[in-house]
Tab-separated table of C-alpha atoms and ligand atoms in Angstrom:
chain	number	residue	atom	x	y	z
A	9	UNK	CA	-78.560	-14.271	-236.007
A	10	UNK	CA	-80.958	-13.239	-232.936
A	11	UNK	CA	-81.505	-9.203	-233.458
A	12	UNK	CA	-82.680	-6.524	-231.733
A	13	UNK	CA	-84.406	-3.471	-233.248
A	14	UNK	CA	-85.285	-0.729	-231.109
A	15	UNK	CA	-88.073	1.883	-233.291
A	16	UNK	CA	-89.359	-1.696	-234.964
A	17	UNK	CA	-92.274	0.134	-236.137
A	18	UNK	CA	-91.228	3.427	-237.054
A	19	UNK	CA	-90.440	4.376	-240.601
A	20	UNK	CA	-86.919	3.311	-240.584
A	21	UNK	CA	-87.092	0.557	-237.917
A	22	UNK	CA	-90.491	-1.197	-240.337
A	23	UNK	CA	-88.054	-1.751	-243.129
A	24	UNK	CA	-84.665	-2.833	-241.899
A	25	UNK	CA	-87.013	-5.558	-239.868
A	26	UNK	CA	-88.367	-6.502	-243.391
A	27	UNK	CA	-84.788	-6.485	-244.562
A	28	UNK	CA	-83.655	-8.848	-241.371
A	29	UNK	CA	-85.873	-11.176	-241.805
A	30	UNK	CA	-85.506	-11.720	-245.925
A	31	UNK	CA	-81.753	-12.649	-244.800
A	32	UNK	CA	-83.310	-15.409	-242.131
A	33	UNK	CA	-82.451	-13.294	-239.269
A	34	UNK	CA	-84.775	-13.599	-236.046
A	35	UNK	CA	-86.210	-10.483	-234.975
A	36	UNK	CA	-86.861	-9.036	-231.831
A	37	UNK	CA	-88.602	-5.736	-231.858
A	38	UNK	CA	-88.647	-3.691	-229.259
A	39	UNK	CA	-91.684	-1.503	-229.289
A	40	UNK	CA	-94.057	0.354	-226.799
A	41	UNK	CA	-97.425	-0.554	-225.244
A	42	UNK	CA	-98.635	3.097	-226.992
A	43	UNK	CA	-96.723	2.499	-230.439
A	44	UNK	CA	-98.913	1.853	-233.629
A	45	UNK	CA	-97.717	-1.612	-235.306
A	46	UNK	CA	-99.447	-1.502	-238.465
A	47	UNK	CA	-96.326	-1.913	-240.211
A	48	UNK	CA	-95.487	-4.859	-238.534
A	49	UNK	CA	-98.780	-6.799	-239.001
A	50	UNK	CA	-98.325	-10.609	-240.203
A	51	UNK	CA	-94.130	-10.200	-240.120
A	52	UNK	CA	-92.458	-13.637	-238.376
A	53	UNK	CA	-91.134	-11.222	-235.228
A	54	UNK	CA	-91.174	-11.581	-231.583
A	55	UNK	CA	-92.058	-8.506	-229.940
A	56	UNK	CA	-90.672	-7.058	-226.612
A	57	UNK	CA	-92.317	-4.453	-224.758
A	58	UNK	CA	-90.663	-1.697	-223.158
A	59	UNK	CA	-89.256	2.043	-223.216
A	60	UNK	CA	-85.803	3.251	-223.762
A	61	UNK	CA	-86.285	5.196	-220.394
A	62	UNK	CA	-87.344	2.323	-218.270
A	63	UNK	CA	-83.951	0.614	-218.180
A	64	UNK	CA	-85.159	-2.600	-216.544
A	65	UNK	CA	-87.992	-3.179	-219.742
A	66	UNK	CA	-84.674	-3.447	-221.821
A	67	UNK	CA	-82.766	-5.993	-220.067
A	68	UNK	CA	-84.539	-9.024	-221.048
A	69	UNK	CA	-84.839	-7.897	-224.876
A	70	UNK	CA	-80.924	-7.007	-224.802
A	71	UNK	CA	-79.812	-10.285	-223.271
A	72	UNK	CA	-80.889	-12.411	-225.907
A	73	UNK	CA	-79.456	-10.507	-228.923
A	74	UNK	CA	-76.577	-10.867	-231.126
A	75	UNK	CA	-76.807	-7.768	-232.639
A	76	UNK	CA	-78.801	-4.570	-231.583
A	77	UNK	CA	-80.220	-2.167	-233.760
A	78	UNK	CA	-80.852	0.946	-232.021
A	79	UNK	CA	-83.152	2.950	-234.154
A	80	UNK	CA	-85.501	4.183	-230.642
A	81	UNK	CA	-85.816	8.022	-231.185
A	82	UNK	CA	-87.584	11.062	-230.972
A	83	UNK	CA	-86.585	13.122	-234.753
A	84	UNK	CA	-90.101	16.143	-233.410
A	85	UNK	CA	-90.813	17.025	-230.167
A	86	UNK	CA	-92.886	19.837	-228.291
A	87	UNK	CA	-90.514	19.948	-225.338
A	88	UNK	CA	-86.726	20.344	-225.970
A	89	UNK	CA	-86.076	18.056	-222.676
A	90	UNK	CA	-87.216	15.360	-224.725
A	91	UNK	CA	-84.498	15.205	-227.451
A	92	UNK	CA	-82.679	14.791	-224.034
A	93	UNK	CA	-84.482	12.015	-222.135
A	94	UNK	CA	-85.079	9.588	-225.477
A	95	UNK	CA	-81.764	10.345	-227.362
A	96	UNK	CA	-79.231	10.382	-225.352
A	97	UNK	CA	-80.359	9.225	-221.898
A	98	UNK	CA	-82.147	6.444	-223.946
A	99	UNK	CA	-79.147	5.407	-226.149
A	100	UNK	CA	-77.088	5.502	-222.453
A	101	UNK	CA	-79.419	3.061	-220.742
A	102	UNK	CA	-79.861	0.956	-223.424
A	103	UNK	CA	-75.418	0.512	-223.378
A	104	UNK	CA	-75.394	0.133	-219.922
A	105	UNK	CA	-78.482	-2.723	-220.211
A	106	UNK	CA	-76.128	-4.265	-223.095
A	107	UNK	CA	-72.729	-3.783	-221.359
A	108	UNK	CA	-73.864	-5.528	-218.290
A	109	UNK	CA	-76.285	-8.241	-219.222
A	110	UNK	CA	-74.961	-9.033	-222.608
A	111	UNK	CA	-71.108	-7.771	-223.260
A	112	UNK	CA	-70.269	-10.645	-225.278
A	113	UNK	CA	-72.879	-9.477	-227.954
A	114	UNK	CA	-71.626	-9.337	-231.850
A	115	UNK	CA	-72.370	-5.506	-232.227
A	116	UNK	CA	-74.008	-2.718	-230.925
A	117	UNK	CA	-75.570	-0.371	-233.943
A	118	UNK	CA	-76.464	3.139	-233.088
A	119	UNK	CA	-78.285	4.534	-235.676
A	120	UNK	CA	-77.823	8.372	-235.698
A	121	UNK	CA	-78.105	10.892	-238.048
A	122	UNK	CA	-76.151	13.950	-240.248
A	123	UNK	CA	-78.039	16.208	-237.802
A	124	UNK	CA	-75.489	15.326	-234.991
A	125	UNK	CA	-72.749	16.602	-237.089
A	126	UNK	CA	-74.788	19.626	-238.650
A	127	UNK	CA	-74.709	21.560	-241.927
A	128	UNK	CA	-71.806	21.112	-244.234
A	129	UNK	CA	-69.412	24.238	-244.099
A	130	UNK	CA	-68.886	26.317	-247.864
A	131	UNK	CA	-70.774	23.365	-249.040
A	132	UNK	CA	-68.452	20.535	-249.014
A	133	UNK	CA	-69.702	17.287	-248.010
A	134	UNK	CA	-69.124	16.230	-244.520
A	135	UNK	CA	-66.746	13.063	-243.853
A	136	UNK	CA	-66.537	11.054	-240.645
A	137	UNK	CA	-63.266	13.051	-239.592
A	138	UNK	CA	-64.968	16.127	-239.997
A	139	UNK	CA	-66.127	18.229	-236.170
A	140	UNK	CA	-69.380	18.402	-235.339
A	141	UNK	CA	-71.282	21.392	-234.706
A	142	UNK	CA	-75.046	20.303	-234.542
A	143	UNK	CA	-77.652	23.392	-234.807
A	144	UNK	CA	-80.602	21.525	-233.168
A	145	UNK	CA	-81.447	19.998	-230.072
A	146	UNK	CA	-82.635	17.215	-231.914
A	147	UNK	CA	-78.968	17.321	-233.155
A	148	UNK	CA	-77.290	17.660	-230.297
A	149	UNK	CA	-79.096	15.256	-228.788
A	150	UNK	CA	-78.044	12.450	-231.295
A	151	UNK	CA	-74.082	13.517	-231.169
A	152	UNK	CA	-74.628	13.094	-227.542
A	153	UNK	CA	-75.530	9.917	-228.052
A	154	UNK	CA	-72.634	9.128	-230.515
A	155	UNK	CA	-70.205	10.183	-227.217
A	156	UNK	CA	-71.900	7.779	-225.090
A	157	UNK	CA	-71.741	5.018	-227.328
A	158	UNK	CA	-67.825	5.650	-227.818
A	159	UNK	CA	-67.448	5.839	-224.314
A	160	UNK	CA	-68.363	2.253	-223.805
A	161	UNK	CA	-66.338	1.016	-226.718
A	162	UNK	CA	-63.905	-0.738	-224.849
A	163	UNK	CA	-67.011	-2.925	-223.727
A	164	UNK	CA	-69.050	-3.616	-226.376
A	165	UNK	CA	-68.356	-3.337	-230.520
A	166	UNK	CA	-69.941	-0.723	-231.360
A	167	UNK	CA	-70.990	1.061	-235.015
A	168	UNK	CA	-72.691	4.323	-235.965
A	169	UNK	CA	-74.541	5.348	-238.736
A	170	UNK	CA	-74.975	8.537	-239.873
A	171	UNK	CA	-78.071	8.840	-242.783
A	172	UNK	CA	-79.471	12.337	-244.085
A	173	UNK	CA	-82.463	13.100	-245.156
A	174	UNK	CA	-84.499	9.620	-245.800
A	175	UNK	CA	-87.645	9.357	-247.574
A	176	UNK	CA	-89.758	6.340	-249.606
A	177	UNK	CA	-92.750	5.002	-248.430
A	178	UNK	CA	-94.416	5.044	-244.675
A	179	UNK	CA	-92.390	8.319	-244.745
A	180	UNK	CA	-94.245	11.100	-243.188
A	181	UNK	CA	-91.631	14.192	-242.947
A	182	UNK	CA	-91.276	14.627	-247.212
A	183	UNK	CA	-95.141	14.002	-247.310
A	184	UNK	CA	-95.615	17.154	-246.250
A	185	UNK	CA	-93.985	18.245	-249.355
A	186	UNK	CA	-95.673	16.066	-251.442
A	187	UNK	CA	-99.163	17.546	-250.372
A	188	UNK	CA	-98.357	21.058	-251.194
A	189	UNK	CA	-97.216	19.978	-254.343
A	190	UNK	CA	-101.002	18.281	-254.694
A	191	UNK	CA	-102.281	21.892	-254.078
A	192	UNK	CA	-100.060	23.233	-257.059
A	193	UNK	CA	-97.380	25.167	-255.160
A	194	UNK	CA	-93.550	24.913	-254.876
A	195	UNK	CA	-92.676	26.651	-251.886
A	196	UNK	CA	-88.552	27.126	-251.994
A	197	UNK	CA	-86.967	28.509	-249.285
A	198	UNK	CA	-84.834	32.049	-250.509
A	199	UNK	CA	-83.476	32.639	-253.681
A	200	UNK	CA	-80.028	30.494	-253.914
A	201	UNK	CA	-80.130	26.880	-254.297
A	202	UNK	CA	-79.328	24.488	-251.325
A	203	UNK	CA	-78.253	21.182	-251.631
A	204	UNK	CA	-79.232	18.370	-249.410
A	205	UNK	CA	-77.665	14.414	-249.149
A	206	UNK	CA	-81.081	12.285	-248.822
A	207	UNK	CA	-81.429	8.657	-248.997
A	208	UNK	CA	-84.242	6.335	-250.060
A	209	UNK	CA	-85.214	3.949	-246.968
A	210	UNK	CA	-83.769	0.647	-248.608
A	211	UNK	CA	-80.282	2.257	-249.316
A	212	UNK	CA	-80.488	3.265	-245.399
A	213	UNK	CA	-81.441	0.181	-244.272
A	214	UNK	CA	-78.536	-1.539	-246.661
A	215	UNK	CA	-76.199	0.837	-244.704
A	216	UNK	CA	-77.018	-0.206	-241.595
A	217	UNK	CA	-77.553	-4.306	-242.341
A	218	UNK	CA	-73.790	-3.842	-243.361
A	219	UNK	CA	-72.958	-2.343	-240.485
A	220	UNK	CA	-74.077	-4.774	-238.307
A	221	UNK	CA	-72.771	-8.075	-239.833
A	222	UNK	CA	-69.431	-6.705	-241.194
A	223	UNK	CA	-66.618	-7.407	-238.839
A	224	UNK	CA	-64.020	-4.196	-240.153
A	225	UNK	CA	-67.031	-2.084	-239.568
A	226	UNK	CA	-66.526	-2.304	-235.243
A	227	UNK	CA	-65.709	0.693	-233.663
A	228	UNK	CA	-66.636	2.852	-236.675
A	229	UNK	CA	-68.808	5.903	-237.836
A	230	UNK	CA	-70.234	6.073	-241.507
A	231	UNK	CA	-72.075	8.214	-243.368
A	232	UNK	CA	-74.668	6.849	-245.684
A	233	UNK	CA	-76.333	8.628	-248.314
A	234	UNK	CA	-78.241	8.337	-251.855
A	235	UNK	CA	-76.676	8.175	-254.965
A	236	UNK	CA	-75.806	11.807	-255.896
A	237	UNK	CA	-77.115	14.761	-254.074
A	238	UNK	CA	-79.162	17.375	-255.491
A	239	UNK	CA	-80.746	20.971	-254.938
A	240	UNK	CA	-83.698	21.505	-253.251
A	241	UNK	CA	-85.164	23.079	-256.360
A	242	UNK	CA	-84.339	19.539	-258.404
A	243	UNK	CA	-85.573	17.212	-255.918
A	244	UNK	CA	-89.055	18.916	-255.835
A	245	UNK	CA	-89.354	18.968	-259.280
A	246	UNK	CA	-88.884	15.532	-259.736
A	247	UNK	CA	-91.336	15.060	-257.119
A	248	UNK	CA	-93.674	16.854	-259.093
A	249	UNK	CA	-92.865	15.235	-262.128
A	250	UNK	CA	-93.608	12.286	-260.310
A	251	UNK	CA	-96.950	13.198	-259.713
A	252	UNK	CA	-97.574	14.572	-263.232
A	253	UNK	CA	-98.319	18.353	-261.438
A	254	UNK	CA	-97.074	21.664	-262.835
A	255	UNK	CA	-97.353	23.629	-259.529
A	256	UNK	CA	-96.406	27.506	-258.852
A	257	UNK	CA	-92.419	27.893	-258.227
A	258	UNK	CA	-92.330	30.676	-255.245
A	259	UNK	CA	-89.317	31.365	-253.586
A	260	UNK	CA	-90.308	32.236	-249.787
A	261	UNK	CA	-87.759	34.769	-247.760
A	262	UNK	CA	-86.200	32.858	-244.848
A	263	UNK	CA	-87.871	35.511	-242.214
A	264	UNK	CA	-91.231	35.130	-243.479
A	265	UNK	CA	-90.518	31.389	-242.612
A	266	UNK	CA	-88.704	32.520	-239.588
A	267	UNK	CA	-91.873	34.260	-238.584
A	268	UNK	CA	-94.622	31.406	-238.942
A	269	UNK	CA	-92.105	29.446	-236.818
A	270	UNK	CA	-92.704	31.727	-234.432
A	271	UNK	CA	-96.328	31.685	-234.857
A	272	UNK	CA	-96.049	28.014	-235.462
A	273	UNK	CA	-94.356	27.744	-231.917
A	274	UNK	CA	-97.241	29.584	-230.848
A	275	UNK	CA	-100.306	27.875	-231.964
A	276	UNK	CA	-98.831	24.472	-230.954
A	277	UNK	CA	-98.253	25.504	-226.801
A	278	UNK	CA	-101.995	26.420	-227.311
A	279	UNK	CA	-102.937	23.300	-228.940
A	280	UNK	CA	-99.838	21.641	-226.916
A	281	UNK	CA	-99.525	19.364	-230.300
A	282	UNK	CA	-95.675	19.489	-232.102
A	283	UNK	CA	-95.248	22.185	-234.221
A	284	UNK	CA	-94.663	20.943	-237.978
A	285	UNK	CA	-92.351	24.299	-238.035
A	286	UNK	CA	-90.481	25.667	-234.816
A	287	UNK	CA	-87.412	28.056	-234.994
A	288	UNK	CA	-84.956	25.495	-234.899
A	289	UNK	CA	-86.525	23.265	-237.979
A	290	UNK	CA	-86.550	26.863	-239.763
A	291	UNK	CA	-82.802	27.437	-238.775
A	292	UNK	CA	-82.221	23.621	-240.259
A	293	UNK	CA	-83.834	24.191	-243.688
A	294	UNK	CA	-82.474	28.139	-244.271
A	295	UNK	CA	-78.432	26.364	-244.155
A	296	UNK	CA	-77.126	26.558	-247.632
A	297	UNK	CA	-76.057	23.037	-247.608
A	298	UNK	CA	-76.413	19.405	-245.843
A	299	UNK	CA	-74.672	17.133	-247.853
A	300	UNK	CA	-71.706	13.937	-246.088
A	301	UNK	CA	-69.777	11.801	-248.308
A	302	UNK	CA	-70.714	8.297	-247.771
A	303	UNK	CA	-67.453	6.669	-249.488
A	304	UNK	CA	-65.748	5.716	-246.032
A	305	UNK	CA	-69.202	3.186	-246.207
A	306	UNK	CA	-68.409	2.618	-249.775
A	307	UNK	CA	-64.525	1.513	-249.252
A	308	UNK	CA	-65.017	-0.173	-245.922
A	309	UNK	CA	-68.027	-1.844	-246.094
A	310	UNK	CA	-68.965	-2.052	-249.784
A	311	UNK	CA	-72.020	0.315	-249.733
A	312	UNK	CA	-73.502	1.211	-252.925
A	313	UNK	CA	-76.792	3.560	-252.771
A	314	UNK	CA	-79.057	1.210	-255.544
A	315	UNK	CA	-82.095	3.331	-255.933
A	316	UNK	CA	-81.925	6.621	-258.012
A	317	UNK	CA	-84.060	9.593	-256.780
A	318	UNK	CA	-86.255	9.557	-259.788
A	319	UNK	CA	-87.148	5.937	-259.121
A	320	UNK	CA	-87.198	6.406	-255.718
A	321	UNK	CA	-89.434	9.232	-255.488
A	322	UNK	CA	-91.825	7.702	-258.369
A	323	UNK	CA	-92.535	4.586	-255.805
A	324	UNK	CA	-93.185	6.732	-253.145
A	325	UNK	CA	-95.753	9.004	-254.954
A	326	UNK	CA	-96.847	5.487	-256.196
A	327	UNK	CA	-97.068	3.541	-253.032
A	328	UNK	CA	-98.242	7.030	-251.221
A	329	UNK	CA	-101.459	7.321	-253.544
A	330	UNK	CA	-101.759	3.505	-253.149
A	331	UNK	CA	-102.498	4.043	-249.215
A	332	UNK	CA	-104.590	7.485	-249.830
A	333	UNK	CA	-101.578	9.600	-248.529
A	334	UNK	CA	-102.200	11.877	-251.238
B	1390	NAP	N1	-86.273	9.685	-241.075
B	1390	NAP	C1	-85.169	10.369	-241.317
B	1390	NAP	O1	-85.115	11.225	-242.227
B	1390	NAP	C2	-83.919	10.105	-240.490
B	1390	NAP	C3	-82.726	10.716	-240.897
B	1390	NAP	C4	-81.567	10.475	-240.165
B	1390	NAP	C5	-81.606	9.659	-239.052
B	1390	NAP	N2	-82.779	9.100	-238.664
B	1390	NAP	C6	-82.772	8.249	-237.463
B	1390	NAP	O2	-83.372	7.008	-237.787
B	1390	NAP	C7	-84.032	6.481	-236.632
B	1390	NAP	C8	-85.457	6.122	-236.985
B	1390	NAP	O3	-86.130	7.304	-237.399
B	1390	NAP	P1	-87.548	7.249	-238.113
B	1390	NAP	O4	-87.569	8.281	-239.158
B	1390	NAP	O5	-87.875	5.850	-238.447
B	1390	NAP	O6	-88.463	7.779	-236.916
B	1390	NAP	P2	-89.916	7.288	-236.457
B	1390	NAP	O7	-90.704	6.738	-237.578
B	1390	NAP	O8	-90.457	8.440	-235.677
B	1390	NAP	O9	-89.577	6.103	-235.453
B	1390	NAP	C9	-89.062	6.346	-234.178
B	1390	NAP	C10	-89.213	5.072	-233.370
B	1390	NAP	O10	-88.652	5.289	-232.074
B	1390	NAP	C11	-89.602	4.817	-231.116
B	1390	NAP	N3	-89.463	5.509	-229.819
B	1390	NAP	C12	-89.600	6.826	-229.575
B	1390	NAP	N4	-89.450	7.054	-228.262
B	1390	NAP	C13	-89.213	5.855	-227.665
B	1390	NAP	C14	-88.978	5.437	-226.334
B	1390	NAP	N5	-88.959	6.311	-225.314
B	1390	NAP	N6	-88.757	4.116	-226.097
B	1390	NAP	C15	-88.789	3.206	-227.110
B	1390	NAP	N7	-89.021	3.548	-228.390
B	1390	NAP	C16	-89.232	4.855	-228.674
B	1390	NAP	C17	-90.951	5.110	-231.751
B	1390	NAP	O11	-91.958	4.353	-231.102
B	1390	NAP	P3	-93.483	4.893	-231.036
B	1390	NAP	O12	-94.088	4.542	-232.354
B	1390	NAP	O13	-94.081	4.164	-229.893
B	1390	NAP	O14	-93.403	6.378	-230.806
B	1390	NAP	C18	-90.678	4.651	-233.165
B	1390	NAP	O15	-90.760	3.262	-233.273
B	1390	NAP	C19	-83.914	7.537	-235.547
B	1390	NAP	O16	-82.860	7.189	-234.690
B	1390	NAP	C20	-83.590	8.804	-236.323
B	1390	NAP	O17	-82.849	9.705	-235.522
B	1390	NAP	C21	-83.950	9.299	-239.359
């Protein structure tokens, strides 16, 4: 089928266009005149230029699709505004472009995230029927879009996808981690454990694939998600184990991570480059626990998670020394 993916060479975006075109799919991706497309170099895809906030750059790339993967976002940003303008008045323009030039289209995938429903209350995981309560502009942002893709629902067939936490390689958010852990620390935030869903890219990217191409899946939300959740205190051992370190286990308090948000905050409106910890990112990682239940995905569309997070995090150290990373 013709496909669009909007973010074709982000993180995400780089590998479900790997995984559309080993099914024979042809690829449109819809990238910027700025965006770096190393991960795209020698792939069988047509590109389209344009800019989630320039509605008339979409309209062309949007007509000739079957199926759109909307992946376009902004997960860091400086300015809070800009959560705003990319994630929700994005998604919106990019529905209305669809809706008017192309209603007939197969399915309309908006790719969101467990952020836009927030952190799961006395630790249960979250399901699809569960409220939202976002604690992040960056989460707000995404359930916005959510609303305004069910508000055109009676116009186009559309599905959302909710991932957690996603790591494997090109990843650049859990490399972070994986650097400190080079230095022979294990920062953990407090002293209780906290429990996180997260999901290697290729279980994602099977998530949304089935999204797009089953027909029971129109008009739904799903959580996707790895194949068993785990404490924070597990998953960096494991990355540790993966890279054969034995680093220093220190438990941090939340203010003192509080505070270097604030200083964090600080340095980057000097530097004006985006903090790699602001308050809200601290107020994310000091919740107790952000896990969702992907079985709705499991029943309905016959997602099963296929990588297990010691194999999954033993590529990424692999493929991440591979390119230098670390
Ligand atoms: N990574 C995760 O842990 C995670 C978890 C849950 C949900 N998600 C969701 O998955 C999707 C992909 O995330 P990712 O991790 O792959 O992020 P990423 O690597 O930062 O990719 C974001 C993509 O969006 C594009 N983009 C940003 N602003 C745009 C604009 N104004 N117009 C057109 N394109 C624009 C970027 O293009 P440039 O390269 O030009 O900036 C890039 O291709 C996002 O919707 C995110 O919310 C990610």
């Amino acid at each position: 089928m013709r496909t669009l993916v909007t973010g074709a060479n982000g993180f995400v975006g780089s590998h479900l266009v790997d995984a559309l075109l080993s099914r024979g799919h042809q690829v449109t991706g819809l990238v910027r005149r700025t965006s770096d497309l190393r991960w795209l170099e020698g792939l069988q895809l047509n590109l389209a230029y344009g800019d989630v906030a320039d509605p008339a750059s979409l309209v062309k790339p949007a007509q000739e699709a079957e199926i759109v993967f909307h992946l376009a976002a902004v997960t860091k940003a400086r300015r809070r505004e800009t959560f705003y303008r990319v994630n929700h008045r994005g998604t919106m323009n990019l529905l209305q472009v669809c809706a008017r030039y192309n209603p007939g289209m197969a399915r309309f995938v908006l790719v969101s995230s467990l952020a836009a429903c927030g952190p799961s209350p006395g630790g249960r995981s979250l399901r699809e029927t569960d409220e939202c309560s976002p604690i992040s502009d960056y989460g707000r942002s995404k359930l916005l879009a959510e609303e305004a893709a069910a508000e055109f629902r009676d116009r186009l067939s559309v599905t959302v996808i909710r991932p957690p936490v996603v790591y494997g390689p090109r990843d650049r958010d859990l490399l972070i981690y994986f650097r400190i852990l080079k230095k022979h620390l294990r920062p953990l935030l407090g002293f209780r454990e906290r429990h996180l869903s997260i999901c290697h890219v290729r279980d994602v990217v099977q998530g949304i694939v089935l999204a797009g191409e089953s027909e029971r899946s129109a008009g739904q939300t799903y959580f996707v998600s790895g194949e068993r959740d785990c404490s924070w205190n597990e998953l960096t051992r494991t990355m540790a184990a993966a890279m054969g370190v034995r680093p220093l286990k220190i438990h941090l308090p939340i203010f003192a991570v509080r505070v270097a948000a604030v200083f964090g905050e600080l340095f980057a409106s000097f530097t004006r480059e985006t903090p790699v910890l602001n308050r809200q990112k601290a107020r994310e990682m000091s919740q107790q626990c952000w896990t969702c239940d992907p079985g709705k995905a499991g029943e309905e569309l016959g997602y099963r998670p296929s990588v297990s997070l010691e194999e999954g995090i033993r590529e990424t150290v692999e493929w991440y020394r591979r390119v230098g990373w670390i």
